[in-house]
PDB file of C-alpha atoms in Angstrom:
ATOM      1  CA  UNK A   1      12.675  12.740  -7.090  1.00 87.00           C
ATOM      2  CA  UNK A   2      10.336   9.684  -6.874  1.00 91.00           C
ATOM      3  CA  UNK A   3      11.165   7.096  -3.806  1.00 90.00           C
ATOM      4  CA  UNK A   4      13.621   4.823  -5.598  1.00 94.00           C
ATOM      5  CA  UNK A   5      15.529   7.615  -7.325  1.00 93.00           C
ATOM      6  CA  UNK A   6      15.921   8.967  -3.794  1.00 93.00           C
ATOM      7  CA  UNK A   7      17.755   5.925  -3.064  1.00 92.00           C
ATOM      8  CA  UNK A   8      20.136   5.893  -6.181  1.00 96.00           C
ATOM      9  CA  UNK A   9      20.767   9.826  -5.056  1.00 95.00           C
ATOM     10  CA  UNK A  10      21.878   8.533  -1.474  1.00 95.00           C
ATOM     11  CA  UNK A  11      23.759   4.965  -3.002  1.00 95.00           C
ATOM     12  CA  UNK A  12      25.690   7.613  -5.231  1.00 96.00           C
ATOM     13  CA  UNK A  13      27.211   9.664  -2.461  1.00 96.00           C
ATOM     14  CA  UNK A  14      28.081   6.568  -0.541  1.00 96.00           C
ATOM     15  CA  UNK A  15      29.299   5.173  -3.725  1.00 97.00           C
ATOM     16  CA  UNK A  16      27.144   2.712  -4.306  1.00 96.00           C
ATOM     17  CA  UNK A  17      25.539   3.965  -7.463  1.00 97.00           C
ATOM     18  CA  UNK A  18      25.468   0.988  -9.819  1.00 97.00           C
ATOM     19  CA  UNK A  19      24.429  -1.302  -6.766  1.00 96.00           C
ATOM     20  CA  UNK A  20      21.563   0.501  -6.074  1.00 96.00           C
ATOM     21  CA  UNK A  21      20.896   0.878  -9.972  1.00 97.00           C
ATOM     22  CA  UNK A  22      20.631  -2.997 -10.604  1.00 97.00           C
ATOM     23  CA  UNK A  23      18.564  -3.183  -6.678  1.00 97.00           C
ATOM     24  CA  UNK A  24      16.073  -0.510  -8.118  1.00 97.00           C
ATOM     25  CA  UNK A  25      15.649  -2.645 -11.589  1.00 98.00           C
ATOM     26  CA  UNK A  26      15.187  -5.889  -9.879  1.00 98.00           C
ATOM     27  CA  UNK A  27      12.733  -4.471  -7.324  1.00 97.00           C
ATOM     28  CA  UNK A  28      10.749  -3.211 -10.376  1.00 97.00           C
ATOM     29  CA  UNK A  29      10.608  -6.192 -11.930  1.00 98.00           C
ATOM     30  CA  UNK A  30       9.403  -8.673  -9.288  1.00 98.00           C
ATOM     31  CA  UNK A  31       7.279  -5.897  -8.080  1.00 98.00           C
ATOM     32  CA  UNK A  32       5.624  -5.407 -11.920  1.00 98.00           C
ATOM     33  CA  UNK A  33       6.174  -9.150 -12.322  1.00 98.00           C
ATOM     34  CA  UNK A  34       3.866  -9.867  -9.091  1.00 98.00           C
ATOM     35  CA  UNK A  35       1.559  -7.385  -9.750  1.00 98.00           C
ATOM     36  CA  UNK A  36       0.762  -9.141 -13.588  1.00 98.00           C
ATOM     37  CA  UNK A  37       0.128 -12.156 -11.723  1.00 98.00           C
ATOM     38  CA  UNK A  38      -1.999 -10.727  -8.680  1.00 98.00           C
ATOM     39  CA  UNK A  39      -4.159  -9.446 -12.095  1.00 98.00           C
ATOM     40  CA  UNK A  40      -4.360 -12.634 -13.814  1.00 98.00           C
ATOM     41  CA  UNK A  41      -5.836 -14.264 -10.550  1.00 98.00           C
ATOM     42  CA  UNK A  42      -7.933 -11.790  -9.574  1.00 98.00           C
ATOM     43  CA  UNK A  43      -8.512  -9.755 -12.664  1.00 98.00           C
ATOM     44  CA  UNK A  44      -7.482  -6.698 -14.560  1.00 98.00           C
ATOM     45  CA  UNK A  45      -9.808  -4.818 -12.715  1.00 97.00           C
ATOM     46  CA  UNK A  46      -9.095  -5.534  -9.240  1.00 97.00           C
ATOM     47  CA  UNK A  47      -9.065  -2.278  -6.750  1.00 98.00           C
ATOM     48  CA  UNK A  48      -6.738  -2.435  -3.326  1.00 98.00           C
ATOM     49  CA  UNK A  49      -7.477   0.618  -0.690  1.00 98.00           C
ATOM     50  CA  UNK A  50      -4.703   1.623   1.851  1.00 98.00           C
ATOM     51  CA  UNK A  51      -6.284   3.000   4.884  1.00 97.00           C
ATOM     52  CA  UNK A  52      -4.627   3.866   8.060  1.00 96.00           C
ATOM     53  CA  UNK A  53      -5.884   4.309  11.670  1.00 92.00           C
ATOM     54  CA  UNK A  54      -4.033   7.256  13.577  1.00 92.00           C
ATOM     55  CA  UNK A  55      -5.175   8.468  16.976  1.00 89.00           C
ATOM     56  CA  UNK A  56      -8.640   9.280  16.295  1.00 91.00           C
ATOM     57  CA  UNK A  57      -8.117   9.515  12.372  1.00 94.00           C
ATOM     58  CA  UNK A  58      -8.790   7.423   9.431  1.00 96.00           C
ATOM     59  CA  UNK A  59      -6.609   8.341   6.234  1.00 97.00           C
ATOM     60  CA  UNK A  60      -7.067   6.801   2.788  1.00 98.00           C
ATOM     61  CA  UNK A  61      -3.587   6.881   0.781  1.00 97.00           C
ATOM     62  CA  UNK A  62      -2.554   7.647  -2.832  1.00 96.00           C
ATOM     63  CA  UNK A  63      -0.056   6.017  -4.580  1.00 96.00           C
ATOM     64  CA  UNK A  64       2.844   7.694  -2.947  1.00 93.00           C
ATOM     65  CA  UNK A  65       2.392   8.029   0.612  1.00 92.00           C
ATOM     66  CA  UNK A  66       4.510   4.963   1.589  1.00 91.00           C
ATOM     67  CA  UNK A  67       2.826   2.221   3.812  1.00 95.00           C
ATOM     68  CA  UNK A  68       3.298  -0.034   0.155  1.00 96.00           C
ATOM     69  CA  UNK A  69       1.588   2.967  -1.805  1.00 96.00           C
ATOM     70  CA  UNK A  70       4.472   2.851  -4.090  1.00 96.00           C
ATOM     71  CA  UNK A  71       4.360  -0.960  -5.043  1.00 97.00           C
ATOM     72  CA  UNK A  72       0.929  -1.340  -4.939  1.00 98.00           C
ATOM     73  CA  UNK A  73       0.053   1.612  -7.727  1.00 98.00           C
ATOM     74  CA  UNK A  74       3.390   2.214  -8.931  1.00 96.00           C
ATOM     75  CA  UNK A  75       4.811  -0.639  -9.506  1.00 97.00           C
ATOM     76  CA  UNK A  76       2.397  -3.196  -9.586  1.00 98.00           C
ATOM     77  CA  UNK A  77      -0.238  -1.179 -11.348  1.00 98.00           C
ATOM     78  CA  UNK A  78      -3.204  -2.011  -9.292  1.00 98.00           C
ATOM     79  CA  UNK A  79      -6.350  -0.147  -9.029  1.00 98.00           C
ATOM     80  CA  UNK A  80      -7.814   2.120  -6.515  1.00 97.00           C
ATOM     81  CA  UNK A  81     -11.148   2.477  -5.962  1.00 98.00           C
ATOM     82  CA  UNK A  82     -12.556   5.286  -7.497  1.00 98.00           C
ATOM     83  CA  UNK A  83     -13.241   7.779  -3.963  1.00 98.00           C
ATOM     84  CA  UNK A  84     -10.128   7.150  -3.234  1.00 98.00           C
ATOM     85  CA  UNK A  85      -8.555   8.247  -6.202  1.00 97.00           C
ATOM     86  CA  UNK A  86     -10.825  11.124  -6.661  1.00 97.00           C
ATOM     87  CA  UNK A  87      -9.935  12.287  -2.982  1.00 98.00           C
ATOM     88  CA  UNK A  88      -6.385  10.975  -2.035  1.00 97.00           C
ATOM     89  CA  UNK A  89      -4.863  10.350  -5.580  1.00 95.00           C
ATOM     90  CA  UNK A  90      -3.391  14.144  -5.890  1.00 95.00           C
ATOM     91  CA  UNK A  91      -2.736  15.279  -1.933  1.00 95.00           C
ATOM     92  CA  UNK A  92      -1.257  11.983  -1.313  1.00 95.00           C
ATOM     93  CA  UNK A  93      -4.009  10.984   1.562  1.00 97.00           C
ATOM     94  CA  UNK A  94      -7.180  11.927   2.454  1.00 98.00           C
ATOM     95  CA  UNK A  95      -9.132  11.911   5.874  1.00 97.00           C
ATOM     96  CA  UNK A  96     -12.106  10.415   6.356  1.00 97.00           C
ATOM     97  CA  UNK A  97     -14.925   9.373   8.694  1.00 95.00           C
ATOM     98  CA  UNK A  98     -15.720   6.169  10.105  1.00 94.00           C
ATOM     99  CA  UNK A  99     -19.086   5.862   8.257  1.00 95.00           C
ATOM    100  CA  UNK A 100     -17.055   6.331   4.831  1.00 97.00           C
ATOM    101  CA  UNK A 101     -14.926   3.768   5.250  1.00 97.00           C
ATOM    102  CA  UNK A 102     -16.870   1.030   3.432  1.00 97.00           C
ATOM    103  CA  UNK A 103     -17.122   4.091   0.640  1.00 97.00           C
ATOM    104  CA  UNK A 104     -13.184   3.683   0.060  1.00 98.00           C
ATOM    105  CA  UNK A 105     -12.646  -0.150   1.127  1.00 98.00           C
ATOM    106  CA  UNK A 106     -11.203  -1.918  -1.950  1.00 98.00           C
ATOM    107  CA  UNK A 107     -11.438  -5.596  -3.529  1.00 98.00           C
ATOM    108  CA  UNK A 108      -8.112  -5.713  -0.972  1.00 98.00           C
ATOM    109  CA  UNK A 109      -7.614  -3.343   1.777  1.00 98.00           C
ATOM    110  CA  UNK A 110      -4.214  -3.099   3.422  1.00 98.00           C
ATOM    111  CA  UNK A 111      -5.191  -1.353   6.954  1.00 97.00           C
ATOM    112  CA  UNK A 112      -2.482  -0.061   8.573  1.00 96.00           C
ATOM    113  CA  UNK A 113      -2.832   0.247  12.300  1.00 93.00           C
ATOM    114  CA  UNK A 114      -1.322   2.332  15.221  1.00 91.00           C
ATOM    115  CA  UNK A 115      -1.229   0.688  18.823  1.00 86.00           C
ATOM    116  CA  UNK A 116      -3.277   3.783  20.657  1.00 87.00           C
ATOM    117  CA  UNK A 117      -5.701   4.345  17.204  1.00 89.00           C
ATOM    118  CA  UNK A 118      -9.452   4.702  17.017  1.00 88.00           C
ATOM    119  CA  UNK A 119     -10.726   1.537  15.908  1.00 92.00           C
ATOM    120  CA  UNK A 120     -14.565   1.440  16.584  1.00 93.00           C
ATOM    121  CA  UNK A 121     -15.011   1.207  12.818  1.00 95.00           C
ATOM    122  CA  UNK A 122     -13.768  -2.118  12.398  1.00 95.00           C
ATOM    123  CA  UNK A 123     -16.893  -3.360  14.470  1.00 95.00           C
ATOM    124  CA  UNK A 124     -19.375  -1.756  12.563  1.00 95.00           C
ATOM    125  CA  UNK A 125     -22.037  -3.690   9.994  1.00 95.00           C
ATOM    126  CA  UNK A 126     -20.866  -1.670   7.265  1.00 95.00           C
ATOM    127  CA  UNK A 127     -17.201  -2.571   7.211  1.00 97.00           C
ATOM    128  CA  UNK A 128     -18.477  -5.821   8.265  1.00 97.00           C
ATOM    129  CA  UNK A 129     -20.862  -6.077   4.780  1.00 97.00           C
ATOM    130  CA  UNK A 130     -18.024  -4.849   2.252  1.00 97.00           C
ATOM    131  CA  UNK A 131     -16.863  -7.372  -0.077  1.00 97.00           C
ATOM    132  CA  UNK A 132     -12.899  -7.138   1.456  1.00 98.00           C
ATOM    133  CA  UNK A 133     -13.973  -8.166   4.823  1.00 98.00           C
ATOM    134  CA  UNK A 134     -16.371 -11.162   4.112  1.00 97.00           C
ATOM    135  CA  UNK A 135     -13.656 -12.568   1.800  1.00 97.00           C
ATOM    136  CA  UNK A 136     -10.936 -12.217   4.383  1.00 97.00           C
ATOM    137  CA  UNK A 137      -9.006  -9.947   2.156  1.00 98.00           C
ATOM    138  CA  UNK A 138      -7.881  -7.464   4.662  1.00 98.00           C
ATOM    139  CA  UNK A 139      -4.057  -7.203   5.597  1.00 98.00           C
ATOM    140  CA  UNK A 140      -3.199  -5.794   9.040  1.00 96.00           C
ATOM    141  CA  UNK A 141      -0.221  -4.006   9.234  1.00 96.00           C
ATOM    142  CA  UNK A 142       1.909  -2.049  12.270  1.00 94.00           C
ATOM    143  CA  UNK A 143       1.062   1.673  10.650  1.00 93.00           C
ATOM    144  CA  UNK A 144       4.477   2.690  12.261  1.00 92.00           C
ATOM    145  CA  UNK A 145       6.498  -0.130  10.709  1.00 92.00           C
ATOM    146  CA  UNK A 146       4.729  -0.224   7.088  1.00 93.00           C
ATOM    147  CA  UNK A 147       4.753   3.758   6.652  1.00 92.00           C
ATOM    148  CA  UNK A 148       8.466   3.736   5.031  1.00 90.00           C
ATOM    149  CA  UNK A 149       9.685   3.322   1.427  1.00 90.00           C
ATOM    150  CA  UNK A 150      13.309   2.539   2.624  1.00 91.00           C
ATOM    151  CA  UNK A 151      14.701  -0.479   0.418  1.00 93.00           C
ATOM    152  CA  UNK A 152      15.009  -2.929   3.556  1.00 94.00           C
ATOM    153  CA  UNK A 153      11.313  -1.875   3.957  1.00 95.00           C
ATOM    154  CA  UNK A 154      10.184  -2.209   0.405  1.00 96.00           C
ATOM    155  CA  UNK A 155      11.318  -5.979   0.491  1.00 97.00           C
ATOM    156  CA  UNK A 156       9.140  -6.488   3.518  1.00 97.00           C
ATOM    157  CA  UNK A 157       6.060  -4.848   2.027  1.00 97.00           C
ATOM    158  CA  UNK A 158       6.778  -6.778  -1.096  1.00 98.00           C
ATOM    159  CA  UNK A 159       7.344 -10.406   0.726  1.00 97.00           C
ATOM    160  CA  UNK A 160       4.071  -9.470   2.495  1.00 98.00           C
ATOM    161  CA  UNK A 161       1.938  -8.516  -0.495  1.00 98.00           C
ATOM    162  CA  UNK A 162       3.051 -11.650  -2.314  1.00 98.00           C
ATOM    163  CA  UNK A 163       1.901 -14.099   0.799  1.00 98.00           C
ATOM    164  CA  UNK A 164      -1.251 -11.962   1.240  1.00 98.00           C
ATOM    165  CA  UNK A 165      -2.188 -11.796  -2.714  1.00 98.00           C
ATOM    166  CA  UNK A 166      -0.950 -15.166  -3.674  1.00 97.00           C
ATOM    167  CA  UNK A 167      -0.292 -17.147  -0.557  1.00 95.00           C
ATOM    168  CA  UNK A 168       3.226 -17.616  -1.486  1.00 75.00           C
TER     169      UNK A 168
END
């Protein structure tokens, strides 16, 4: 099942069913609506990376990995960049090394951070160079509380993505 029929599964044994139905169409819509309009401002072409620092790990994420995976490729129908969907796309996430990172960064990058990970990469001149940091267009997120695709936490990720894309 994908992530939101999971949740129409659950909502019909509580019996909930049609509520989580019309939740799961609206999501879609302001989630496909926003990502039409992140396009038009930035253009059709525009690539967003989700990379996460664990422990001494740095993963790149597919498009259904949770930590926004799902709304960002899914829904919204953004890009990746092209490393990341030749390595990550299929398993779901990839590992890779700091000195790669730039390799995978996006026109966006949502980095998703854990309180004891790694970070030397971040202070490096080639994640300092790419295109995502010099244009401020990096979103920090708590790794722990952005890695679920819950509904309460799909709302968040999408009320984040909208102020971070669009300011709103």
């Amino acid at each position: 099942l994908t992530y939101l029929e999971q949740y129409v599964e659950v909502a019909t044994l509580l019996g909930e069913k049609e509520e989580a139905e019309n939740w799961v169409e609206d999501f879609q819509t302001r989630a496909t609506e926003m990502g039409d309009t992140i396009k038009e401002t930035y253009g059709e072409d525009i690539t967003v990376s989700v990379i996460e620092s664990y422990g001494k790990e740095i993963y790149v994420y597919g498009d259904n990995w949770g930590r926004g995976t799902e709304i960002l490729y899914q829904e919204m129908e953004l890009g990746m960049p092209t490393p990341v969907e030749e390595n990550a796309l299929e398993p779901g996430y990839y590992a890779i090394s700091s000195e790669v990172v730039p390799d995978y960064m996006g026109d966006f990058v949502v980095l998703s951070k854990h309180l004891d990970a790694e970070t030397a990469f971040e202070d490096t001149s080639g994640y300092k160079n790419t295109d995502a940091y010099t244009n401020d267009r990096i979103l920090e997120v708590d790794g722990t509380a952005f890695s679920y695709n819950d509904p309460m936490t799909l709302e968040w990720q999408l009320e984040t993505f909208e102020t971070f894309f669009l300011g709103e």
